[in-house]
PDB file of C-alpha atoms in Angstrom:
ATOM      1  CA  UNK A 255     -15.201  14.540   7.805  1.00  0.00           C
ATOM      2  CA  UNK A 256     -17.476  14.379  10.686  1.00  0.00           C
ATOM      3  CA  UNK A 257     -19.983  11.225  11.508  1.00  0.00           C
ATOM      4  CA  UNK A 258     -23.288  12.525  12.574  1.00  0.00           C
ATOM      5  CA  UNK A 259     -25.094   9.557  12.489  1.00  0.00           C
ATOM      6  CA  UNK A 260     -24.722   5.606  11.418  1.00  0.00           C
ATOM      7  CA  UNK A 261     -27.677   2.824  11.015  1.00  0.00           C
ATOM      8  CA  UNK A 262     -27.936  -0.767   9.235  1.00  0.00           C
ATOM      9  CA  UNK A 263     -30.547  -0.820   6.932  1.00  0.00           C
ATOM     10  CA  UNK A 264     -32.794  -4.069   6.570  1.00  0.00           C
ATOM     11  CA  UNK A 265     -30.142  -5.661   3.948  1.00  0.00           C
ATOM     12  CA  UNK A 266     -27.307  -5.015   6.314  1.00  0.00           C
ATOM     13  CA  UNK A 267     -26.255  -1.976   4.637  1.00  0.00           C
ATOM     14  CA  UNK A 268     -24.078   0.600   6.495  1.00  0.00           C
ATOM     15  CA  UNK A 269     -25.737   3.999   6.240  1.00  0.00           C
ATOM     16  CA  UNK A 270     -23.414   7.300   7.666  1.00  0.00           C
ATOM     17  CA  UNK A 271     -24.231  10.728   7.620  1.00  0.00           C
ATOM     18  CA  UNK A 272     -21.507  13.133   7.761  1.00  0.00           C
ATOM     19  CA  UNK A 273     -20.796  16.772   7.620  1.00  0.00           C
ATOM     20  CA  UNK A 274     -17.645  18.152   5.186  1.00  0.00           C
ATOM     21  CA  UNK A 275     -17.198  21.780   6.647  1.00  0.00           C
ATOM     22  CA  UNK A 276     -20.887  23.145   5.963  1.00  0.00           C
ATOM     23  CA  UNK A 277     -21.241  20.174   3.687  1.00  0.00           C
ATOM     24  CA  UNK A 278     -24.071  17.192   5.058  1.00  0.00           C
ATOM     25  CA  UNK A 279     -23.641  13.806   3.064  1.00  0.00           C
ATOM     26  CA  UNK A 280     -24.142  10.148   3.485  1.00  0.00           C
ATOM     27  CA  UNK A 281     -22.223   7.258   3.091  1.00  0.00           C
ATOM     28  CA  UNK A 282     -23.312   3.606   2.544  1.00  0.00           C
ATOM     29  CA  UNK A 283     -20.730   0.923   2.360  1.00  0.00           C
ATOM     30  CA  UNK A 284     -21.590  -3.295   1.770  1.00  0.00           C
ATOM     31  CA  UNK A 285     -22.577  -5.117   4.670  1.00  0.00           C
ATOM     32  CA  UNK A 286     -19.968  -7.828   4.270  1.00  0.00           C
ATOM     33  CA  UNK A 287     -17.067  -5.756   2.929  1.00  0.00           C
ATOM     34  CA  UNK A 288     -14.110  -7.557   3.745  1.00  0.00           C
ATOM     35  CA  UNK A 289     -11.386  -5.467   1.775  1.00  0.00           C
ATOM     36  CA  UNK A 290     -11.394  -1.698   0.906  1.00  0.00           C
ATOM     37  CA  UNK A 291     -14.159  -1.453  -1.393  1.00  0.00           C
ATOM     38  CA  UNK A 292     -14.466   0.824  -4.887  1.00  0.00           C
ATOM     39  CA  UNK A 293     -16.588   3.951  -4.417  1.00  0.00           C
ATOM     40  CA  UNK A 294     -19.246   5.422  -6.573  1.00  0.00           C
ATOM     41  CA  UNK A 295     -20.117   8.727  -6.439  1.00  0.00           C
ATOM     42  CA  UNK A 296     -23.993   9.193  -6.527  1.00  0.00           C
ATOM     43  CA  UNK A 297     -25.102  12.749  -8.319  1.00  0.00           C
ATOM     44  CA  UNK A 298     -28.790  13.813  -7.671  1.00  0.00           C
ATOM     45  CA  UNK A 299     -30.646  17.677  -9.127  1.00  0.00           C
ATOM     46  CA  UNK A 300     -30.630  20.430  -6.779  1.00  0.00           C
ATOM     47  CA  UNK A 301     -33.854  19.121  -5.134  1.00  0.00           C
ATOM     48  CA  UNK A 302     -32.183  18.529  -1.635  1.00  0.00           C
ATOM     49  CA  UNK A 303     -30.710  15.483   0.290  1.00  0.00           C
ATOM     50  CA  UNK A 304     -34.037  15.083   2.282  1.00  0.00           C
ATOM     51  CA  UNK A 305     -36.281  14.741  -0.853  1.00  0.00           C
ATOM     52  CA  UNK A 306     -34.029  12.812  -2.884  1.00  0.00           C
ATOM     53  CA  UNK A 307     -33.154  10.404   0.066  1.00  0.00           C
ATOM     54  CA  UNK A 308     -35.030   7.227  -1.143  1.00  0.00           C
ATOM     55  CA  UNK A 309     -34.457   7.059  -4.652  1.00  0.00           C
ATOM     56  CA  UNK A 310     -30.146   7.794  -3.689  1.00  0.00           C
ATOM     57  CA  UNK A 311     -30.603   4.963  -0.898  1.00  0.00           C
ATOM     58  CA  UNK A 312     -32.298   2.807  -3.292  1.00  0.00           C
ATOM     59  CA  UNK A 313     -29.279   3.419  -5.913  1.00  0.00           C
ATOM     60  CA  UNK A 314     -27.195   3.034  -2.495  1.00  0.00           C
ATOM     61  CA  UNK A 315     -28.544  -0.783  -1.644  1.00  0.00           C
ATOM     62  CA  UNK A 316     -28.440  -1.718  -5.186  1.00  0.00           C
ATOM     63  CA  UNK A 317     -24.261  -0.846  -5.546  1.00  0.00           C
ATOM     64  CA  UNK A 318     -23.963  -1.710  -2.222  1.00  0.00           C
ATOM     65  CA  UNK A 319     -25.475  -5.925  -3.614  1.00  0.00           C
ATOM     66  CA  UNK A 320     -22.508  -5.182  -6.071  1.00  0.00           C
ATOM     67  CA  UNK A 321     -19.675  -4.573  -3.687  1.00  0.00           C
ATOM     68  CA  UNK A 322     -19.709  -0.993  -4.181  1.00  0.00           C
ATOM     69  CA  UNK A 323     -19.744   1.900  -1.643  1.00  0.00           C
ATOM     70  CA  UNK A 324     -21.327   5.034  -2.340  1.00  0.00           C
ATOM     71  CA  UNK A 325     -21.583   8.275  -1.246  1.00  0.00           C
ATOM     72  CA  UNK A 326     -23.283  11.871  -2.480  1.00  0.00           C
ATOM     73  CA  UNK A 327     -22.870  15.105  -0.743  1.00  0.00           C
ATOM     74  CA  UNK A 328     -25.356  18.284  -0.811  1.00  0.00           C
ATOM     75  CA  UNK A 329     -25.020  20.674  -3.662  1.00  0.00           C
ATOM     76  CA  UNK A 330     -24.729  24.445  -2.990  1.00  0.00           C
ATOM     77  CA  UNK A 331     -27.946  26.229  -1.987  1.00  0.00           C
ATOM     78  CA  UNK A 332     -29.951  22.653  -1.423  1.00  0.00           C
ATOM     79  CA  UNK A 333     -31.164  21.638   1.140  1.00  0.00           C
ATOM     80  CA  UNK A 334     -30.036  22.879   4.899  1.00  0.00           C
ATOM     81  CA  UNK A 335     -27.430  24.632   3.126  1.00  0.00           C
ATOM     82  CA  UNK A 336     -27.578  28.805   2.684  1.00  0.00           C
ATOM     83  CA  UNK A 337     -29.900  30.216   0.173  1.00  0.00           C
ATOM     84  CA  UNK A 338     -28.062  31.000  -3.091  1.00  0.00           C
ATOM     85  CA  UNK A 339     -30.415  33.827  -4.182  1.00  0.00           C
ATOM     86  CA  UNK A 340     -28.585  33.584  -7.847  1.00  0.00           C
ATOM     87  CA  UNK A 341     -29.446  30.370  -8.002  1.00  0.00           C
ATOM     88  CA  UNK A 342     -32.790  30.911  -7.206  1.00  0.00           C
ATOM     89  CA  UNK A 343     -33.148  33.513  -9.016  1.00  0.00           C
ATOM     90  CA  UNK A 344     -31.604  31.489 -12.288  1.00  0.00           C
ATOM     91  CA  UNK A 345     -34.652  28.479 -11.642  1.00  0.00           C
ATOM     92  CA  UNK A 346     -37.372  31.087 -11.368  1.00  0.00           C
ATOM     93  CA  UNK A 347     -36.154  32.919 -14.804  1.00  0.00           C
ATOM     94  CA  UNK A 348     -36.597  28.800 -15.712  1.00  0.00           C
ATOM     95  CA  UNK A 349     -39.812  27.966 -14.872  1.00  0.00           C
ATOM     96  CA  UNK A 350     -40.986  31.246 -16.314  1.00  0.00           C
ATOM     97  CA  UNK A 351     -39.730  30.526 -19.651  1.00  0.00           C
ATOM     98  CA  UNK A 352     -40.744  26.970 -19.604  1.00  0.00           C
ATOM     99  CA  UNK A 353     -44.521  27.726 -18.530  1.00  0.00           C
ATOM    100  CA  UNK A 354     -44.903  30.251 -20.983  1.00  0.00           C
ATOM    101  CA  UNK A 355     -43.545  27.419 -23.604  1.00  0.00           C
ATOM    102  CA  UNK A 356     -40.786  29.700 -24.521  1.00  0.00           C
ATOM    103  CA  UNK A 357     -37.314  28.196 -25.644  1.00  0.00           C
ATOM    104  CA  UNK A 358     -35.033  28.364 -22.488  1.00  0.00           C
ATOM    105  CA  UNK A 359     -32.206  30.767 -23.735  1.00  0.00           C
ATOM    106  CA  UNK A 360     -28.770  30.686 -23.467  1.00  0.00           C
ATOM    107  CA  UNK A 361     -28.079  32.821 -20.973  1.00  0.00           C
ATOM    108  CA  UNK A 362     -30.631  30.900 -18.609  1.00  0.00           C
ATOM    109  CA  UNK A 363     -28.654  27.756 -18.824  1.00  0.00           C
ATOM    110  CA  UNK A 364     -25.510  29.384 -18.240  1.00  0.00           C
ATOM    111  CA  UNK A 365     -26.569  31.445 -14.966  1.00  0.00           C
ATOM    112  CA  UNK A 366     -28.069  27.890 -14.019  1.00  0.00           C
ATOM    113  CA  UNK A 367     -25.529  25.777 -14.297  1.00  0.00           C
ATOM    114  CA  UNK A 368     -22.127  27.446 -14.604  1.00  0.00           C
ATOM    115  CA  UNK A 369     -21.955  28.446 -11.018  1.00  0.00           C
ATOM    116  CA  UNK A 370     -23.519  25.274  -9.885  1.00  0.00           C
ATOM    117  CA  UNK A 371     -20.499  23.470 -11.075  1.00  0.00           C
ATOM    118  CA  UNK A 372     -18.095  26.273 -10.267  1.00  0.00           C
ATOM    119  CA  UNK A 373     -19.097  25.274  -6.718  1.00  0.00           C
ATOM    120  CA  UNK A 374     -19.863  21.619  -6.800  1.00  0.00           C
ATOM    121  CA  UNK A 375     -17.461  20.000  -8.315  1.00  0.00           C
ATOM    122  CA  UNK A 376     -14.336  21.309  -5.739  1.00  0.00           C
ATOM    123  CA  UNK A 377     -16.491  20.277  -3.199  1.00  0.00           C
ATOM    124  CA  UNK A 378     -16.984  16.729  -4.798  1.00  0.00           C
ATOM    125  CA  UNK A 379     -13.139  16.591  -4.742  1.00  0.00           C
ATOM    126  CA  UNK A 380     -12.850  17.449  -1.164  1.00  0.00           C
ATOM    127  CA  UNK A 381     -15.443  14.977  -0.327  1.00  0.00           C
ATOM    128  CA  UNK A 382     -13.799  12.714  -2.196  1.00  0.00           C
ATOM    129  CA  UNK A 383     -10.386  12.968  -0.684  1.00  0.00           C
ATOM    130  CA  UNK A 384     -12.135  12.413   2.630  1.00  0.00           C
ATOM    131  CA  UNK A 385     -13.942   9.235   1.457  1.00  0.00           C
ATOM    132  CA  UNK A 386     -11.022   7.571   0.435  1.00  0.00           C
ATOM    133  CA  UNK A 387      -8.948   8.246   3.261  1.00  0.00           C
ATOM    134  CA  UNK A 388     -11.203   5.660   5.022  1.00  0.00           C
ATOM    135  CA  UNK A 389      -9.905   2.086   5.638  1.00  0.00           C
ATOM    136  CA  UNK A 390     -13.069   0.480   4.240  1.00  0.00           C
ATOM    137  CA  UNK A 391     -12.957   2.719   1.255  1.00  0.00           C
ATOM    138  CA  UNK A 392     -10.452   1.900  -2.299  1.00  0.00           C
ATOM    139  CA  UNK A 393     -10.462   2.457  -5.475  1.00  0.00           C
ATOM    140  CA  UNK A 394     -11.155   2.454  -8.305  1.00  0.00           C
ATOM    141  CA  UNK A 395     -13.626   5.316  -8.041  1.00  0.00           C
ATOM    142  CA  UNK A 396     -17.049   6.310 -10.007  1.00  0.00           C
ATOM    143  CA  UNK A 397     -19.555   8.699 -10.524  1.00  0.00           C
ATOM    144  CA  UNK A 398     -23.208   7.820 -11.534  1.00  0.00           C
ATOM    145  CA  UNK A 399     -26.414  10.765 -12.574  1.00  0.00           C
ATOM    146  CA  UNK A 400     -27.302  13.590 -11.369  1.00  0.00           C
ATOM    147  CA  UNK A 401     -26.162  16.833 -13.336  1.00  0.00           C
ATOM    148  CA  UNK A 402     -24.868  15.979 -15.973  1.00  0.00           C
ATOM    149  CA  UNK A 403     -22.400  18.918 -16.350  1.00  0.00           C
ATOM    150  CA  UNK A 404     -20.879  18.165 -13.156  1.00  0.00           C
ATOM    151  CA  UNK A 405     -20.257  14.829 -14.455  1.00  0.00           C
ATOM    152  CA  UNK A 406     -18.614  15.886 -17.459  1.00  0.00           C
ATOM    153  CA  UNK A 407     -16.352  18.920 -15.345  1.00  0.00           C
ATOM    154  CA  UNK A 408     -15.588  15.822 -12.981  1.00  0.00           C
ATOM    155  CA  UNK A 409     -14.455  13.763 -15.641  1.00  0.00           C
ATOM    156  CA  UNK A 410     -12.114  16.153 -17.254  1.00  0.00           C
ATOM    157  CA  UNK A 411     -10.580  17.474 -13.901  1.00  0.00           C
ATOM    158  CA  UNK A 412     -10.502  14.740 -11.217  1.00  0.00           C
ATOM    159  CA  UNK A 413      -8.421  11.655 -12.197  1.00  0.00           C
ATOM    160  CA  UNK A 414      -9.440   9.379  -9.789  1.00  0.00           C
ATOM    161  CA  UNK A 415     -12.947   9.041 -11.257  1.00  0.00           C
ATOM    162  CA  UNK A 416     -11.953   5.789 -13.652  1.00  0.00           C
ATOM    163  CA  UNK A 417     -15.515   5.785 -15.146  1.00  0.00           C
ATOM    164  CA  UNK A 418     -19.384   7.645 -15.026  1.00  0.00           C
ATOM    165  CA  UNK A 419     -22.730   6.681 -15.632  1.00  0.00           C
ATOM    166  CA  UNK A 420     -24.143   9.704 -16.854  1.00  0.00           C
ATOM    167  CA  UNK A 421     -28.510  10.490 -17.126  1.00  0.00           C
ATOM    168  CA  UNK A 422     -28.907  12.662 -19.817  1.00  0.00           C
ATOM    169  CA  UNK A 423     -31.618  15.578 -19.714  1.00  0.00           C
ATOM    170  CA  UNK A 424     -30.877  18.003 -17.149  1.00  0.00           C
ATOM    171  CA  UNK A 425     -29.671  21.518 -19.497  1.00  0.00           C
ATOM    172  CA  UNK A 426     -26.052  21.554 -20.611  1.00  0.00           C
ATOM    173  CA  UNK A 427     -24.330  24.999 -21.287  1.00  0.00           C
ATOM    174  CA  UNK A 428     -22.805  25.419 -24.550  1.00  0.00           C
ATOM    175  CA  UNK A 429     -19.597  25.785 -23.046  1.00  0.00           C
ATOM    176  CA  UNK A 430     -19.721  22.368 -21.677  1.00  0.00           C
ATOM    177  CA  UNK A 431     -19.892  20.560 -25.670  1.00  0.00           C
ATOM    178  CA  UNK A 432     -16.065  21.711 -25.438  1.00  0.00           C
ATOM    179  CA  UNK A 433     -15.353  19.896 -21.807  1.00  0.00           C
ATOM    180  CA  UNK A 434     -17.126  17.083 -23.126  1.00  0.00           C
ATOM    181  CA  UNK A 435     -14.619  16.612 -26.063  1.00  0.00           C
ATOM    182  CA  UNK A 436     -11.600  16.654 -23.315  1.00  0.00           C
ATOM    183  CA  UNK A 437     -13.368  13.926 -21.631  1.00  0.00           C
ATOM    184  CA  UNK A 438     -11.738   9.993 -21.889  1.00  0.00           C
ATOM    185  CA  UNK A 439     -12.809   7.945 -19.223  1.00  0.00           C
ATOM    186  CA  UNK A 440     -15.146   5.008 -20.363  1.00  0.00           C
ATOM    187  CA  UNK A 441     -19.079   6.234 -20.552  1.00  0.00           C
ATOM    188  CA  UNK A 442     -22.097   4.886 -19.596  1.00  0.00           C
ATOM    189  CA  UNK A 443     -25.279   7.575 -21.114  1.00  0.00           C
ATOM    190  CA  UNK A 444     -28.662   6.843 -20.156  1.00  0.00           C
ATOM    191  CA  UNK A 445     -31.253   8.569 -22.168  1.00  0.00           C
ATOM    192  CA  UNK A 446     -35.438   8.881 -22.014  1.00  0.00           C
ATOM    193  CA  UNK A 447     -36.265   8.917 -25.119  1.00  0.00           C
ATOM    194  CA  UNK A 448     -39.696  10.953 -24.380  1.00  0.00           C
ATOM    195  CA  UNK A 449     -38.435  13.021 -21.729  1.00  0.00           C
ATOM    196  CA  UNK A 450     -40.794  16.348 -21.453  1.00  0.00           C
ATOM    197  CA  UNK A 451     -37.839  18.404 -20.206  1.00  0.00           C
ATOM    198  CA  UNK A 452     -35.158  17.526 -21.934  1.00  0.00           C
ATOM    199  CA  UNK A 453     -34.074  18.584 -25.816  1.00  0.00           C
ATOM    200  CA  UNK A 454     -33.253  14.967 -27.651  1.00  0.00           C
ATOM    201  CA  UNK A 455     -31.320  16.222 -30.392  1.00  0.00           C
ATOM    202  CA  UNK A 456     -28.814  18.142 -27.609  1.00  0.00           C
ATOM    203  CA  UNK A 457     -28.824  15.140 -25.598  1.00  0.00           C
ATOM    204  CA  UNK A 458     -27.398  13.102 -28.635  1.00  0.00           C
ATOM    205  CA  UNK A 459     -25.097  15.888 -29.654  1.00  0.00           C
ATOM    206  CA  UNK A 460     -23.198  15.914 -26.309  1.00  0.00           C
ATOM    207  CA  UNK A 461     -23.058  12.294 -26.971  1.00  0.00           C
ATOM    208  CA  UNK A 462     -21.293  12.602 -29.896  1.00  0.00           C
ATOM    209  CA  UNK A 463     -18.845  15.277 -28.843  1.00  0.00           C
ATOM    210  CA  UNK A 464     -17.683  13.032 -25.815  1.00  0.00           C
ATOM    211  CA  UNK A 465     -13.852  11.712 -26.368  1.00  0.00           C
ATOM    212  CA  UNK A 466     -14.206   8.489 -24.782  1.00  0.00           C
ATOM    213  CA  UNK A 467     -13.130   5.908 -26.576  1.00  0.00           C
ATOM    214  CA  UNK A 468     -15.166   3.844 -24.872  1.00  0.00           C
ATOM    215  CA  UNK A 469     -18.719   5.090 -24.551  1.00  0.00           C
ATOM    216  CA  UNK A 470     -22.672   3.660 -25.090  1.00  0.00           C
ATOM    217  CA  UNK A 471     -26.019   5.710 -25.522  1.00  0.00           C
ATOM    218  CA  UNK A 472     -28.768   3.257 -23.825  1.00  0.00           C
ATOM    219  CA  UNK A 473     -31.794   5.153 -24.734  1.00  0.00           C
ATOM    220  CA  UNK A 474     -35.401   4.217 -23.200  1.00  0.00           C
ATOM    221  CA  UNK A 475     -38.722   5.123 -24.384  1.00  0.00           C
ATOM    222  CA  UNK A 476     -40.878   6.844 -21.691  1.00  0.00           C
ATOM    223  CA  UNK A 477     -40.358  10.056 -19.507  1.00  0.00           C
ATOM    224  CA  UNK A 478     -38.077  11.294 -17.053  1.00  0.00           C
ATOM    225  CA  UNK A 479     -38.637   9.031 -14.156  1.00  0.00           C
ATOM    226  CA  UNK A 480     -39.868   6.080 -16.458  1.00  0.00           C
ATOM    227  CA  UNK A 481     -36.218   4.613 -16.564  1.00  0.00           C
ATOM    228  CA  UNK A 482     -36.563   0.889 -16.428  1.00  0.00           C
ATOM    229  CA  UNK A 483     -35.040  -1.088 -13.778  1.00  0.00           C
ATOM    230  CA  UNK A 484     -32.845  -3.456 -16.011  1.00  0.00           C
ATOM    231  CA  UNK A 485     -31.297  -0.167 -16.793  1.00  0.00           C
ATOM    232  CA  UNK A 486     -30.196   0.183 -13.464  1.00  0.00           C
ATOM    233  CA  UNK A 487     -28.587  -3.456 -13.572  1.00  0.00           C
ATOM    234  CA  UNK A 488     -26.658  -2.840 -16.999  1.00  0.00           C
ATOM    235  CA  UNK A 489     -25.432   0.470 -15.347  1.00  0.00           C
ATOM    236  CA  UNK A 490     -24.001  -1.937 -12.205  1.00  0.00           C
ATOM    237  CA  UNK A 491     -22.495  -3.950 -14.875  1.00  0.00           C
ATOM    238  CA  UNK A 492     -20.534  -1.123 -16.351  1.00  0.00           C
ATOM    239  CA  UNK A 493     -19.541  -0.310 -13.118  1.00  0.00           C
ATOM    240  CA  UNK A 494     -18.445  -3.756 -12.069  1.00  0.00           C
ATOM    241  CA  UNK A 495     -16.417  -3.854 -15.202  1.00  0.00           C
ATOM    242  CA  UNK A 496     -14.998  -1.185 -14.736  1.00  0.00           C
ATOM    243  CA  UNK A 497     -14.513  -0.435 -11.052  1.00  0.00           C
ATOM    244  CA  UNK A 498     -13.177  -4.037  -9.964  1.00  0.00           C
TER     245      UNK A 498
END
């Protein structure tokens, strides 16, 4: 892990980018951490680092009032990072179906997201091995939104992730219902209730087929980016439950 650049935000926050290999990222860690401090690991779509920047350093401050230290990392063909012309190819055959109001197939979803988290979720384990060999960094460790099939494949496969918020509504592969059974960690689901994109009934399904023990549904009404900012603060509380 490489430090490419470092700046104190207005609250004091610590604010690091870094390059993994080929991999840009950012760290923020607590102005007044005085111990190693848990980590959170901040998922975001495949819209790119640069464009998702203020609503991931606004998640970023508000862990970081908590005690928390986060991080997120660039997903494959985002960004800076190479074109993935499968990938592109996979969200064009997307927004075709989806503007001509056809029912996004099968096969869409898989060539969408199976790779993605073929790819994404190793390097989320490298970055995280990275993180925490940091003196300022600890555990217990989380992961909160973004895809949520990489959350579920990092939930089954990584064991230092000790809980997940999870935003429901990005497209889940079939193949995924059966990862999500395998998956125990405690769960945190946030769901919009009217969200344009996203297939309710599916969202509640994968729900039901996670094997937590432990695991809530805190559904909102209002669309994708309507989620309401108390549901950020139960979301910290999970985490601070869980994570300290």
């Amino acid at each position: 892990m490489h430090f490419t650049s470092e700046q104190r935000l207005d609250d004091g926050v610590l604010e690091r980018e870094f390059t993994l290999g080929e991999i840009p990222g950012i760290l923020w860690t607590p102005a007044s951490a005085s111990a190693p401090v848990p980590l959170i690991l901040l998922g975001h779509p495949p819209l790119g680092l640069r464009k998702m920047y203020p609503r991931l350093a606004a998640r970023a401050r508000h862990c970081a009032a908590e005690g928390f230290a986060t991080a997120t990392i660039e997903l494959p063909g985002s960004g800076d990072r190479p074109r993935w012309p499968a990938a592109e190819q996979a969200r064009a055959d997307l927004r075709r179906a989806m503007e001509a109001g056809e029912p996004v197939s099968d096969e869409i979803v898989d060539a969408l997201i199976l790779p993605l988290i073929d790819k994404a979720v190793p390097e989320w384990q490298a970055a995280l091995d990275a993180l925490l060999s940091l003196p300022e960094i600890g555990g217990p460790v989380g992961y909160s939104g973004g895809v949520i099939s990489i959350g579920i494949r990092l939930a089954v496969v990584e064991p230092r992730i000790s809980a997940a918020v999870l935003f429901a509504g990005s497209f889940v592969p079939r193949a995924l219902f059966e990862e999500a059974r395998q998956v125990t960690i405690p769960l945190h689901v946030l769901l919009q209730w009217d969200d344009e994109g996203n297939n309710r009934q599916a969202a509640l399904d994968l729900f039901d087929a996670f094997g937590s023990k432990e695991k809530s549904l805190h559904a909102h009404l209002g669309g994708h980016t309507g989620v309401p900012q108390f549901a950020g603060d139960a979301a910290a509380q999970f985490f601070t439950r869980h994570l300290k």
